[in-house]
Amino acid sequence: MVEAGGGTDFPVGSRVMFTGTYGVFEDGAYREWATVRKEHLCLIPEGVDDVSAASIPVAYLTAQMALTLAGFQAGKTVLAAAIGGSIGNAVTQLARALGAKHAISSTTNHLKAEQAKALGFNEIINTSLEKLGDGVRRITDGYGADIVIDGIGGEVLSEALGALAMGGSLTTLGYSASRKATIDVTNLIWRRAIIRSFNLFAQPQAAFTDAWNVIVSLLHSGAIKPIVAKTFPLAEATDALRYLVEGRPFGRVVLTT
């Protein structure tokens, strides 16, 4: 909530969410009060609670901008691994809400596969039962994925590259599994594919504005909804991080004050 300095765009009392380099290149937000630059703020839509709003940045901004740069349009097929993770879930939700023909994700965990199904995610590949590429080809009748957004790296990146459709593209933006991956270059050559990188903090302000506008509209309509696994009070931030790393929850972990 804005306490001071927001001007007419963000008057005192406004409920806001924000993103930026806080916690990356400068002090983070594990605190009760924070000084935030106005260009990093976005008003929270009516009807959206604070915990849900806190779950929007950075994942949904990253997902929306990456989809835009990859040339997403309604009717495209999108793959984003790890349905229980922030990027995988955000990409899948956004692609589905924006009219993807297929919005595909994956999990290595039987329980998460069941959780995903219960939440309405019906195009999930359980990679403990079948390979990622085989699952994509099964769901798409052999076509493949037009767009892959990969936040996992390692072996997942190489397998996802092999699941691309002709002329498809893969965007790499994370490496939670590994910073190193071995690829089969024929997956690029013969599919006439593209592989690109993405860094949220290197994007221009106009891209943030456009992404916020799309996200807020979908959030307000209920077309997307952040999934929160658990909340912790700010004083228990250490426990929250431990739960995030060791528990590998389905959904976001949020600190509250």
PDB file of C-alpha atoms in Angstrom:
ATOM      1  CA  MET A   1       0.000   0.000   0.000  1.00  0.00           C
ATOM      2  CA  VAL A   2       1.316   3.445  -0.949  1.00  0.00           C
ATOM      3  CA  GLU A   3       2.200   5.577   2.072  1.00  0.00           C
ATOM      4  CA  ALA A   4       3.796   8.578   0.338  1.00  0.00           C
ATOM      5  CA  GLY A   5       5.277   9.877  -2.892  1.00  0.00           C
ATOM      6  CA  GLY A   6       2.981   8.159  -5.383  1.00  0.00           C
ATOM      7  CA  GLY A   7       1.550  11.318  -6.899  1.00  0.00           C
ATOM      8  CA  THR A   8      -1.720  11.282  -8.820  1.00  0.00           C
ATOM      9  CA  ASP A   9      -1.024   7.915 -10.471  1.00  0.00           C
ATOM     10  CA  PHE A  10      -0.583   6.121  -7.155  1.00  0.00           C
ATOM     11  CA  PRO A  11      -2.287   8.191  -4.443  1.00  0.00           C
ATOM     12  CA  VAL A  12      -1.764   7.427  -0.773  1.00  0.00           C
ATOM     13  CA  GLY A  13      -3.679   4.304   0.182  1.00  0.00           C
ATOM     14  CA  SER A  14      -3.438   2.687  -3.247  1.00  0.00           C
ATOM     15  CA  ARG A  15      -2.874  -1.052  -3.249  1.00  0.00           C
ATOM     16  CA  VAL A  16       0.072  -1.783  -5.519  1.00  0.00           C
ATOM     17  CA  MET A  17       2.312  -4.601  -6.698  1.00  0.00           C
ATOM     18  CA  PHE A  18       5.781  -4.029  -8.082  1.00  0.00           C
ATOM     19  CA  THR A  19       8.841  -5.558  -9.626  1.00  0.00           C
ATOM     20  CA  GLY A  20      12.364  -4.435 -10.413  1.00  0.00           C
ATOM     21  CA  THR A  21      15.928  -5.221  -9.499  1.00  0.00           C
ATOM     22  CA  TYR A  22      15.082  -5.236  -5.783  1.00  0.00           C
ATOM     23  CA  GLY A  23      16.807  -8.229  -4.263  1.00  0.00           C
ATOM     24  CA  VAL A  24      18.988  -8.675  -7.359  1.00  0.00           C
ATOM     25  CA  PHE A  25      21.120  -5.565  -7.775  1.00  0.00           C
ATOM     26  CA  GLU A  26      19.844  -3.608  -4.765  1.00  0.00           C
ATOM     27  CA  ASP A  27      18.062  -4.158  -1.451  1.00  0.00           C
ATOM     28  CA  GLY A  28      15.184  -6.618  -1.616  1.00  0.00           C
ATOM     29  CA  ALA A  29      11.629  -6.692  -0.312  1.00  0.00           C
ATOM     30  CA  TYR A  30      11.892  -8.962   2.726  1.00  0.00           C
ATOM     31  CA  ARG A  31      10.798  -6.076   4.919  1.00  0.00           C
ATOM     32  CA  GLU A  32       7.694  -4.265   6.079  1.00  0.00           C
ATOM     33  CA  TRP A  33       8.408  -0.986   4.242  1.00  0.00           C
ATOM     34  CA  ALA A  34      10.210  -0.462   0.942  1.00  0.00           C
ATOM     35  CA  THR A  35      11.098   2.505  -1.256  1.00  0.00           C
ATOM     36  CA  VAL A  36      10.091   1.676  -4.822  1.00  0.00           C
ATOM     37  CA  ARG A  37      10.427   3.720  -8.004  1.00  0.00           C
ATOM     38  CA  LYS A  38       7.077   4.742  -9.492  1.00  0.00           C
ATOM     39  CA  GLU A  39       7.800   3.153 -12.866  1.00  0.00           C
ATOM     40  CA  HIS A  40       7.967  -0.237 -11.142  1.00  0.00           C
ATOM     41  CA  LEU A  41       4.485   0.023  -9.617  1.00  0.00           C
ATOM     42  CA  CYS A  42       1.172  -1.351 -10.831  1.00  0.00           C
ATOM     43  CA  LEU A  43      -2.250  -0.905  -9.236  1.00  0.00           C
ATOM     44  CA  ILE A  44      -3.834  -4.095  -7.912  1.00  0.00           C
ATOM     45  CA  PRO A  45      -7.245  -4.724  -9.536  1.00  0.00           C
ATOM     46  CA  GLU A  46     -10.323  -4.686  -7.339  1.00  0.00           C
ATOM     47  CA  GLY A  47     -11.231  -8.138  -6.081  1.00  0.00           C
ATOM     48  CA  VAL A  48      -7.647  -9.405  -6.077  1.00  0.00           C
ATOM     49  CA  ASP A  49      -6.302 -10.073  -2.588  1.00  0.00           C
ATOM     50  CA  ASP A  50      -2.843  -9.039  -1.436  1.00  0.00           C
ATOM     51  CA  VAL A  51      -1.410 -12.581  -1.360  1.00  0.00           C
ATOM     52  CA  SER A  52      -2.497 -13.249  -4.944  1.00  0.00           C
ATOM     53  CA  ALA A  53      -1.112  -9.886  -6.050  1.00  0.00           C
ATOM     54  CA  ALA A  54       2.234 -10.631  -4.410  1.00  0.00           C
ATOM     55  CA  SER A  55       2.386 -13.799  -6.511  1.00  0.00           C
ATOM     56  CA  ILE A  56       2.170 -11.963  -9.849  1.00  0.00           C
ATOM     57  CA  PRO A  57       5.643 -10.434 -10.222  1.00  0.00           C
ATOM     58  CA  VAL A  58       8.147 -11.635 -11.321  1.00  0.00           C
ATOM     59  CA  ALA A  59       6.747 -14.783 -12.915  1.00  0.00           C
ATOM     60  CA  TYR A  60       3.816 -13.418 -14.908  1.00  0.00           C
ATOM     61  CA  LEU A  61       5.764 -10.449 -16.264  1.00  0.00           C
ATOM     62  CA  THR A  62       8.553 -12.775 -17.357  1.00  0.00           C
ATOM     63  CA  ALA A  63       6.061 -15.186 -18.904  1.00  0.00           C
ATOM     64  CA  GLN A  64       4.105 -12.519 -20.776  1.00  0.00           C
ATOM     65  CA  MET A  65       7.157 -10.730 -22.158  1.00  0.00           C
ATOM     66  CA  ALA A  66       8.814 -13.987 -23.191  1.00  0.00           C
ATOM     67  CA  LEU A  67       5.656 -15.097 -25.010  1.00  0.00           C
ATOM     68  CA  THR A  68       5.422 -11.732 -26.773  1.00  0.00           C
ATOM     69  CA  LEU A  69       9.060 -11.817 -27.902  1.00  0.00           C
ATOM     70  CA  ALA A  70       8.550 -15.367 -29.156  1.00  0.00           C
ATOM     71  CA  GLY A  71       5.741 -14.151 -31.404  1.00  0.00           C
ATOM     72  CA  PHE A  72       2.865 -15.790 -29.560  1.00  0.00           C
ATOM     73  CA  GLN A  73      -0.556 -15.582 -31.212  1.00  0.00           C
ATOM     74  CA  ALA A  74      -3.828 -17.344 -30.538  1.00  0.00           C
ATOM     75  CA  GLY A  75      -3.750 -20.818 -32.047  1.00  0.00           C
ATOM     76  CA  LYS A  76      -0.067 -21.449 -31.291  1.00  0.00           C
ATOM     77  CA  THR A  77       1.093 -24.423 -29.257  1.00  0.00           C
ATOM     78  CA  VAL A  78       3.180 -23.557 -26.184  1.00  0.00           C
ATOM     79  CA  LEU A  79       5.316 -25.739 -23.917  1.00  0.00           C
ATOM     80  CA  ALA A  80       6.625 -24.599 -20.529  1.00  0.00           C
ATOM     81  CA  ALA A  81       7.962 -27.331 -18.259  1.00  0.00           C
ATOM     82  CA  ALA A  82       7.315 -27.612 -14.496  1.00  0.00           C
ATOM     83  CA  ILE A  83       3.621 -26.856 -13.940  1.00  0.00           C
ATOM     84  CA  GLY A  84       4.182 -26.528 -10.183  1.00  0.00           C
ATOM     85  CA  GLY A  85       6.849 -23.850 -10.630  1.00  0.00           C
ATOM     86  CA  SER A  86       6.355 -20.120 -11.026  1.00  0.00           C
ATOM     87  CA  ILE A  87       7.396 -19.716 -14.672  1.00  0.00           C
ATOM     88  CA  GLY A  88       5.930 -22.986 -15.939  1.00  0.00           C
ATOM     89  CA  ASN A  89       2.586 -22.229 -14.333  1.00  0.00           C
ATOM     90  CA  ALA A  90       2.480 -18.572 -15.385  1.00  0.00           C
ATOM     91  CA  VAL A  91       3.322 -19.346 -19.016  1.00  0.00           C
ATOM     92  CA  THR A  92       0.757 -22.143 -19.135  1.00  0.00           C
ATOM     93  CA  GLN A  93      -1.981 -19.968 -17.634  1.00  0.00           C
ATOM     94  CA  LEU A  94      -1.248 -16.993 -19.868  1.00  0.00           C
ATOM     95  CA  ALA A  95      -0.966 -19.057 -23.056  1.00  0.00           C
ATOM     96  CA  ARG A  96      -4.263 -20.777 -22.308  1.00  0.00           C
ATOM     97  CA  ALA A  97      -6.010 -17.504 -21.431  1.00  0.00           C
ATOM     98  CA  LEU A  98      -4.736 -15.854 -24.623  1.00  0.00           C
ATOM     99  CA  GLY A  99      -6.007 -18.588 -26.918  1.00  0.00           C
ATOM    100  CA  ALA A 100      -3.241 -21.139 -27.369  1.00  0.00           C
ATOM    101  CA  LYS A 101      -4.252 -24.277 -29.249  1.00  0.00           C
ATOM    102  CA  HIS A 102      -2.294 -26.270 -26.665  1.00  0.00           C
ATOM    103  CA  ALA A 103      -0.775 -24.987 -23.416  1.00  0.00           C
ATOM    104  CA  ILE A 104       1.448 -27.861 -22.329  1.00  0.00           C
ATOM    105  CA  SER A 105       3.499 -28.313 -19.181  1.00  0.00           C
ATOM    106  CA  SER A 106       5.116 -31.174 -17.294  1.00  0.00           C
ATOM    107  CA  THR A 107       6.035 -32.584 -13.916  1.00  0.00           C
ATOM    108  CA  THR A 108       8.241 -35.360 -12.614  1.00  0.00           C
ATOM    109  CA  ASN A 109       5.930 -35.951  -9.656  1.00  0.00           C
ATOM    110  CA  HIS A 110       2.757 -38.097  -9.605  1.00  0.00           C
ATOM    111  CA  LEU A 111       1.182 -35.987  -6.862  1.00  0.00           C
ATOM    112  CA  LYS A 112       1.784 -32.760  -8.768  1.00  0.00           C
ATOM    113  CA  ALA A 113       0.312 -34.343 -11.884  1.00  0.00           C
ATOM    114  CA  GLU A 114      -2.854 -35.051  -9.901  1.00  0.00           C
ATOM    115  CA  GLN A 115      -2.848 -31.545  -8.399  1.00  0.00           C
ATOM    116  CA  ALA A 116      -2.508 -30.047 -11.866  1.00  0.00           C
ATOM    117  CA  LYS A 117      -5.413 -32.102 -13.180  1.00  0.00           C
ATOM    118  CA  ALA A 118      -7.590 -31.082 -10.218  1.00  0.00           C
ATOM    119  CA  LEU A 119      -6.808 -27.426 -10.968  1.00  0.00           C
ATOM    120  CA  GLY A 120      -7.883 -27.808 -14.593  1.00  0.00           C
ATOM    121  CA  PHE A 121      -4.498 -28.208 -16.268  1.00  0.00           C
ATOM    122  CA  ASN A 122      -5.286 -31.057 -18.629  1.00  0.00           C
ATOM    123  CA  GLU A 123      -2.251 -31.015 -20.919  1.00  0.00           C
ATOM    124  CA  ILE A 124       0.384 -32.150 -18.450  1.00  0.00           C
ATOM    125  CA  ILE A 125       3.170 -34.616 -19.231  1.00  0.00           C
ATOM    126  CA  ASN A 126       4.267 -36.808 -16.339  1.00  0.00           C
ATOM    127  CA  THR A 127       7.923 -37.297 -17.243  1.00  0.00           C
ATOM    128  CA  SER A 128       8.240 -40.174 -14.790  1.00  0.00           C
ATOM    129  CA  LEU A 129       5.995 -42.090 -17.215  1.00  0.00           C
ATOM    130  CA  GLU A 130       6.981 -40.746 -20.639  1.00  0.00           C
ATOM    131  CA  LYS A 131       9.633 -38.541 -22.195  1.00  0.00           C
ATOM    132  CA  LEU A 132       8.884 -34.854 -22.623  1.00  0.00           C
ATOM    133  CA  GLY A 133       9.114 -34.981 -26.409  1.00  0.00           C
ATOM    134  CA  ASP A 134       6.907 -38.073 -26.614  1.00  0.00           C
ATOM    135  CA  GLY A 135       4.284 -36.351 -24.488  1.00  0.00           C
ATOM    136  CA  VAL A 136       4.306 -33.230 -26.660  1.00  0.00           C
ATOM    137  CA  ARG A 137       3.933 -35.282 -29.822  1.00  0.00           C
ATOM    138  CA  ARG A 138       1.098 -37.284 -28.239  1.00  0.00           C
ATOM    139  CA  ILE A 139      -0.831 -34.166 -27.215  1.00  0.00           C
ATOM    140  CA  THR A 140      -0.269 -32.392 -30.553  1.00  0.00           C
ATOM    141  CA  ASP A 141      -0.760 -35.432 -32.819  1.00  0.00           C
ATOM    142  CA  GLY A 142       2.875 -35.283 -33.872  1.00  0.00           C
ATOM    143  CA  TYR A 143       2.987 -31.549 -34.609  1.00  0.00           C
ATOM    144  CA  GLY A 144       5.217 -30.354 -31.748  1.00  0.00           C
ATOM    145  CA  ALA A 145       5.444 -27.020 -29.931  1.00  0.00           C
ATOM    146  CA  ASP A 146       5.582 -23.700 -31.756  1.00  0.00           C
ATOM    147  CA  ILE A 147       6.996 -21.988 -28.671  1.00  0.00           C
ATOM    148  CA  VAL A 148       8.983 -23.360 -25.746  1.00  0.00           C
ATOM    149  CA  ILE A 149       9.635 -21.158 -22.709  1.00  0.00           C
ATOM    150  CA  ASP A 150      12.238 -22.934 -20.583  1.00  0.00           C
ATOM    151  CA  GLY A 151      13.056 -21.917 -17.031  1.00  0.00           C
ATOM    152  CA  ILE A 152      14.658 -25.237 -16.084  1.00  0.00           C
ATOM    153  CA  GLY A 153      17.768 -25.698 -18.218  1.00  0.00           C
ATOM    154  CA  GLY A 154      19.889 -28.830 -18.239  1.00  0.00           C
ATOM    155  CA  GLU A 155      18.377 -31.953 -19.757  1.00  0.00           C
ATOM    156  CA  VAL A 156      14.911 -30.394 -19.922  1.00  0.00           C
ATOM    157  CA  LEU A 157      16.169 -27.744 -22.344  1.00  0.00           C
ATOM    158  CA  SER A 158      17.686 -30.328 -24.684  1.00  0.00           C
ATOM    159  CA  GLU A 159      14.546 -32.482 -24.602  1.00  0.00           C
ATOM    160  CA  ALA A 160      12.275 -29.479 -25.152  1.00  0.00           C
ATOM    161  CA  LEU A 161      14.348 -28.426 -28.152  1.00  0.00           C
ATOM    162  CA  GLY A 162      13.630 -31.814 -29.689  1.00  0.00           C
ATOM    163  CA  ALA A 163       9.897 -31.260 -29.173  1.00  0.00           C
ATOM    164  CA  LEU A 164       9.739 -28.132 -31.340  1.00  0.00           C
ATOM    165  CA  ALA A 165       7.530 -27.914 -34.410  1.00  0.00           C
ATOM    166  CA  MET A 166       8.973 -26.794 -37.744  1.00  0.00           C
ATOM    167  CA  GLY A 167       9.977 -23.151 -37.472  1.00  0.00           C
ATOM    168  CA  GLY A 168       9.495 -23.190 -33.717  1.00  0.00           C
ATOM    169  CA  SER A 169      11.453 -21.256 -31.108  1.00  0.00           C
ATOM    170  CA  LEU A 170      12.843 -21.955 -27.666  1.00  0.00           C
ATOM    171  CA  THR A 171      13.428 -19.186 -25.129  1.00  0.00           C
ATOM    172  CA  THR A 172      15.787 -19.981 -22.275  1.00  0.00           C
ATOM    173  CA  LEU A 173      15.450 -17.842 -19.160  1.00  0.00           C
ATOM    174  CA  GLY A 174      16.378 -20.021 -16.192  1.00  0.00           C
ATOM    175  CA  TYR A 175      18.567 -22.849 -15.006  1.00  0.00           C
ATOM    176  CA  SER A 176      17.031 -24.344 -11.873  1.00  0.00           C
ATOM    177  CA  ALA A 177      18.112 -27.824 -13.009  1.00  0.00           C
ATOM    178  CA  SER A 178      21.506 -26.945 -14.449  1.00  0.00           C
ATOM    179  CA  ARG A 179      23.387 -24.136 -16.159  1.00  0.00           C
ATOM    180  CA  LYS A 180      24.786 -26.615 -18.655  1.00  0.00           C
ATOM    181  CA  ALA A 181      22.863 -28.381 -21.412  1.00  0.00           C
ATOM    182  CA  THR A 182      23.869 -30.524 -24.358  1.00  0.00           C
ATOM    183  CA  ILE A 183      21.803 -30.040 -27.500  1.00  0.00           C
ATOM    184  CA  ASP A 184      21.443 -31.911 -30.749  1.00  0.00           C
ATOM    185  CA  VAL A 185      22.088 -29.192 -33.348  1.00  0.00           C
ATOM    186  CA  THR A 186      20.011 -31.067 -35.909  1.00  0.00           C
ATOM    187  CA  ASN A 187      16.974 -30.150 -33.821  1.00  0.00           C
ATOM    188  CA  LEU A 188      17.756 -26.555 -34.755  1.00  0.00           C
ATOM    189  CA  ILE A 189      18.898 -27.097 -38.332  1.00  0.00           C
ATOM    190  CA  TRP A 190      16.260 -29.441 -39.687  1.00  0.00           C
ATOM    191  CA  ARG A 191      13.397 -27.793 -37.807  1.00  0.00           C
ATOM    192  CA  ARG A 192      14.605 -24.341 -38.939  1.00  0.00           C
ATOM    193  CA  ALA A 193      14.228 -23.414 -35.283  1.00  0.00           C
ATOM    194  CA  ILE A 194      15.371 -20.482 -33.183  1.00  0.00           C
ATOM    195  CA  ILE A 195      16.867 -20.475 -29.692  1.00  0.00           C
ATOM    196  CA  ARG A 196      16.985 -17.188 -27.789  1.00  0.00           C
ATOM    197  CA  SER A 197      17.610 -15.911 -24.260  1.00  0.00           C
ATOM    198  CA  PHE A 198      15.520 -13.644 -22.056  1.00  0.00           C
ATOM    199  CA  ASN A 199      16.411 -11.379 -19.139  1.00  0.00           C
ATOM    200  CA  LEU A 200      13.506  -9.558 -17.509  1.00  0.00           C
ATOM    201  CA  PHE A 201      15.606  -6.683 -16.229  1.00  0.00           C
ATOM    202  CA  ALA A 202      17.011  -5.941 -19.689  1.00  0.00           C
ATOM    203  CA  GLN A 203      13.562  -5.160 -21.137  1.00  0.00           C
ATOM    204  CA  PRO A 204      12.475  -1.579 -21.942  1.00  0.00           C
ATOM    205  CA  GLN A 205       9.868   0.206 -19.840  1.00  0.00           C
ATOM    206  CA  ALA A 206       7.334   0.008 -22.679  1.00  0.00           C
ATOM    207  CA  ALA A 207       7.495  -3.792 -22.539  1.00  0.00           C
ATOM    208  CA  PHE A 208       6.718  -3.720 -18.811  1.00  0.00           C
ATOM    209  CA  THR A 209       3.749  -1.412 -19.410  1.00  0.00           C
ATOM    210  CA  ASP A 210       2.329  -3.616 -22.162  1.00  0.00           C
ATOM    211  CA  ALA A 211       2.797  -6.776 -20.072  1.00  0.00           C
ATOM    212  CA  TRP A 212       1.193  -5.233 -16.984  1.00  0.00           C
ATOM    213  CA  ASN A 213      -1.822  -4.192 -19.070  1.00  0.00           C
ATOM    214  CA  VAL A 214      -2.371  -7.726 -20.375  1.00  0.00           C
ATOM    215  CA  ILE A 215      -1.841  -9.344 -16.980  1.00  0.00           C
ATOM    216  CA  VAL A 216      -4.082  -6.947 -15.059  1.00  0.00           C
ATOM    217  CA  SER A 217      -6.903  -7.429 -17.563  1.00  0.00           C
ATOM    218  CA  LEU A 218      -6.686 -11.232 -17.336  1.00  0.00           C
ATOM    219  CA  LEU A 219      -6.333 -11.102 -13.562  1.00  0.00           C
ATOM    220  CA  HIS A 220      -9.380  -8.876 -13.227  1.00  0.00           C
ATOM    221  CA  SER A 221     -11.465 -11.163 -15.446  1.00  0.00           C
ATOM    222  CA  GLY A 222     -10.362 -14.278 -13.584  1.00  0.00           C
ATOM    223  CA  ALA A 223      -8.761 -15.806 -16.693  1.00  0.00           C
ATOM    224  CA  ILE A 224      -5.527 -16.224 -14.731  1.00  0.00           C
ATOM    225  CA  LYS A 225      -5.168 -16.904 -11.021  1.00  0.00           C
ATOM    226  CA  PRO A 226      -1.896 -17.266  -9.101  1.00  0.00           C
ATOM    227  CA  ILE A 227      -1.605 -20.536  -7.200  1.00  0.00           C
ATOM    228  CA  VAL A 228      -0.303 -20.092  -3.662  1.00  0.00           C
ATOM    229  CA  ALA A 229       1.045 -23.164  -1.889  1.00  0.00           C
ATOM    230  CA  LYS A 230       1.645 -21.575   1.502  1.00  0.00           C
ATOM    231  CA  THR A 231       2.130 -18.263   3.277  1.00  0.00           C
ATOM    232  CA  PHE A 232       4.611 -17.451   6.042  1.00  0.00           C
ATOM    233  CA  PRO A 233       4.869 -14.367   8.266  1.00  0.00           C
ATOM    234  CA  LEU A 234       7.832 -12.156   7.468  1.00  0.00           C
ATOM    235  CA  ALA A 235       9.602 -13.209  10.684  1.00  0.00           C
ATOM    236  CA  GLU A 236       9.676 -16.787   9.356  1.00  0.00           C
ATOM    237  CA  ALA A 237      11.349 -15.958   6.039  1.00  0.00           C
ATOM    238  CA  THR A 238      14.061 -18.541   6.672  1.00  0.00           C
ATOM    239  CA  ASP A 239      11.443 -21.265   7.107  1.00  0.00           C
ATOM    240  CA  ALA A 240       9.712 -20.103   3.947  1.00  0.00           C
ATOM    241  CA  LEU A 241      12.896 -20.465   1.932  1.00  0.00           C
ATOM    242  CA  ARG A 242      13.552 -23.889   3.433  1.00  0.00           C
ATOM    243  CA  TYR A 243      10.035 -24.985   2.520  1.00  0.00           C
ATOM    244  CA  LEU A 244      10.470 -23.661  -1.008  1.00  0.00           C
ATOM    245  CA  VAL A 245      13.753 -25.512  -1.564  1.00  0.00           C
ATOM    246  CA  GLU A 246      13.082 -28.734   0.322  1.00  0.00           C
ATOM    247  CA  GLY A 247       9.310 -29.055  -0.044  1.00  0.00           C
ATOM    248  CA  ARG A 248       9.222 -28.232  -3.761  1.00  0.00           C
ATOM    249  CA  PRO A 249       5.610 -27.059  -3.442  1.00  0.00           C
ATOM    250  CA  PHE A 250       3.020 -26.693  -6.178  1.00  0.00           C
ATOM    251  CA  GLY A 251       2.562 -22.944  -6.382  1.00  0.00           C
ATOM    252  CA  ARG A 252       4.039 -19.824  -4.853  1.00  0.00           C
ATOM    253  CA  VAL A 253       5.350 -19.246  -1.341  1.00  0.00           C
ATOM    254  CA  VAL A 254       4.433 -15.797  -0.031  1.00  0.00           C
ATOM    255  CA  LEU A 255       5.639 -13.767   2.950  1.00  0.00           C
ATOM    256  CA  THR A 256       2.996 -11.725   4.769  1.00  0.00           C
ATOM    257  CA  THR A 257       3.204  -8.856   7.245  1.00  0.00           C
TER     258      THR A 257
END
